[in-house]
């Protein structure tokens, strides 16, 4: 009997701003309602309250010329000159790299419809920096803190190492001797408290569905009822050990820690407490275990004592659960493995099944594909998703389960095709660290690299970025401008960094760009960001009034998730 929940999923696009010392950190995850580590959870407000119902949407820019003739650079030169002379960007440093994708090379990689055709190319060209023709640069190889533009590199590593179709599993193992259910985390931090919802990514796998599977399986095993015929008392524990015990980066200050959950392989909605507050539960794994306990209580079980941590039996370890995603990639998976099937002896007609005498898996649910999790991470700039994807990729690549391994796998992905990038410094996968150092050229090369993948879901990385004035972290920017809907970019925001990395089209040609701005003491954040937005508008061919009034700074007390300038 198939215990997997397999269905196509497309990600939601939601937005939030940020507050405090992180100075408008990129948007974060909207998750199920207020949950605590107290003995009982409030009535779930459900992932569907905060996640839109999805319809298939692959943003496809219009077809473009496959000719390699260079673009007219005059507009770009004028725009950069105006930006560098703009008083709004006083006391800031810029790393800028803008390049045109070679149309002939891209034409060999796929059909003319850019990133829209979901057909694999039989002989895609190997990426080489030569397929990019420089349009304009300014300190392109200066390494600076990239803020959340770092997530471009993380996305590329996750898609490359894990694969776009990979899924994460969450299972429950039943120990008949101790009457204990162990919730085992295999990397899914987007669990919902209710039923699984295949129409969304955040809540694709649900704890209520997992509880239903457990009840059904225990009935099949003849282990559902106690001596008096009612559901037996059970213990619930959690094994969230897959990512080790290094849950906070030593590089993160108190400010950065406020914008990311403890890094665990198991969580409800990335561990967010409430979509209107910057607050995370202190123990995401135990919190998920409590959600399962509540669902079991609602189904008649008497959960005894508190939800605790414990170790899953070796045959059902978190590492094996992560590896299961690789084994099942591209197809459905029966979550009851052959070994478990041998444990369960079929009863003769009219006889009760013989309860198992050793641990057995009684239920499992799976996440949306990695490609859709990556899309959610990029659209909402979710730090927790970035860090957990990095951890999973590191384990898959044999680099360990901590921050060092995650940083190494992202570093390797950014340097494997270009030795000139070997000087970059990666201190986390989310961009929260102020100590990472990445150049604009590195980020553009990563985008270009993805465009020449043989897998269409990897190629779509560039198109799954936030769309100016439309969604994600760019929904509130470029509104009422000609660039709205035309530019796609990953945003980055730290107290001393503003970055944009993405793409647009001019004269039917694909332009990739990255701009990293470092603010020095005395710089003003919002005027600086407005000047950078105007630079990209001008690059996109829009007429810009460089003499307009300086935007006003917003007091930190007014920076709330619902009030982001």
Short mmCIF file of N, CA and C in Angstrom, two decimals, residues 102 148 154 195 203 223 256-257 266 269 274 298-299 305 384 396 415 467 477-478 531 550-551 555 557:
data_model
loop_
_atom_site.label_atom_id
_atom_site.label_comp_id
_atom_site.label_asym_id
_atom_site.label_seq_id
_atom_site.Cartn_x
_atom_site.Cartn_y
_atom_site.Cartn_z
N UNK A 102 24.86 35.22 -24.86
CA UNK A 102 25.07 34.94 -26.26
C UNK A 102 23.85 34.21 -26.83
N UNK A 148 21.02 38.85 0.77
CA UNK A 148 20.24 37.69 0.32
C UNK A 148 20.43 37.34 -1.15
N UNK A 154 23.00 29.49 -3.34
CA UNK A 154 22.42 28.38 -2.59
C UNK A 154 21.41 27.61 -3.45
N UNK A 195 -4.32 18.79 7.24
CA UNK A 195 -4.16 17.75 6.22
C UNK A 195 -3.16 18.21 5.17
N UNK A 203 3.03 23.53 3.58
CA UNK A 203 1.87 22.76 4.00
C UNK A 203 1.55 21.62 3.06
N UNK A 223 -2.30 -3.43 16.24
CA UNK A 223 -1.67 -2.78 17.40
C UNK A 223 -2.36 -1.47 17.75
N UNK A 256 20.68 39.24 13.40
CA UNK A 256 20.45 38.25 12.35
C UNK A 256 19.65 37.04 12.86
N UNK A 257 19.91 36.64 14.10
CA UNK A 257 19.22 35.48 14.67
C UNK A 257 17.71 35.71 14.71
N UNK A 266 13.27 19.42 10.67
CA UNK A 266 11.86 19.13 10.94
C UNK A 266 11.22 20.37 11.53
N UNK A 269 6.00 24.96 9.02
CA UNK A 269 6.10 26.29 8.43
C UNK A 269 7.37 27.03 8.74
N UNK A 274 4.04 33.27 14.01
CA UNK A 274 2.90 34.05 13.54
C UNK A 274 3.35 34.86 12.33
N UNK A 298 -6.55 13.86 19.02
CA UNK A 298 -7.84 14.10 18.37
C UNK A 298 -8.41 12.82 17.75
N UNK A 299 -7.55 11.82 17.56
CA UNK A 299 -7.99 10.55 16.97
C UNK A 299 -8.14 9.46 18.02
N UNK A 305 2.66 11.93 28.87
CA UNK A 305 3.82 12.76 29.17
C UNK A 305 4.09 13.82 28.12
N UNK A 384 15.49 30.50 6.57
CA UNK A 384 15.48 29.16 7.12
C UNK A 384 15.50 28.12 6.00
N UNK A 396 24.31 15.32 1.30
CA UNK A 396 24.27 14.57 0.05
C UNK A 396 25.65 14.53 -0.61
N UNK A 415 32.31 27.84 -7.76
CA UNK A 415 33.68 27.91 -8.28
C UNK A 415 34.05 26.80 -9.24
N UNK A 467 9.33 39.14 -9.25
CA UNK A 467 9.05 39.98 -10.42
C UNK A 467 8.76 41.40 -9.95
N UNK A 477 8.10 47.26 -4.96
CA UNK A 477 9.08 48.12 -5.65
C UNK A 477 8.79 48.14 -7.15
N UNK A 478 9.17 49.20 -7.79
CA UNK A 478 8.97 49.40 -9.23
C UNK A 478 7.50 49.50 -9.61
N UNK A 531 17.97 54.97 -5.58
CA UNK A 531 18.92 55.26 -6.66
C UNK A 531 19.27 53.98 -7.41
N UNK A 550 14.39 63.48 -2.68
CA UNK A 550 14.92 62.34 -1.93
C UNK A 550 13.83 61.71 -1.09
N UNK A 551 13.67 60.37 -1.16
CA UNK A 551 12.64 59.73 -0.33
C UNK A 551 12.97 59.86 1.15
N UNK A 555 11.12 55.77 10.28
CA UNK A 555 11.63 55.40 11.61
C UNK A 555 11.52 53.91 11.83
N UNK A 557 10.63 52.21 14.25
CA UNK A 557 9.42 51.80 14.96
C UNK A 557 8.25 51.59 14.01
#
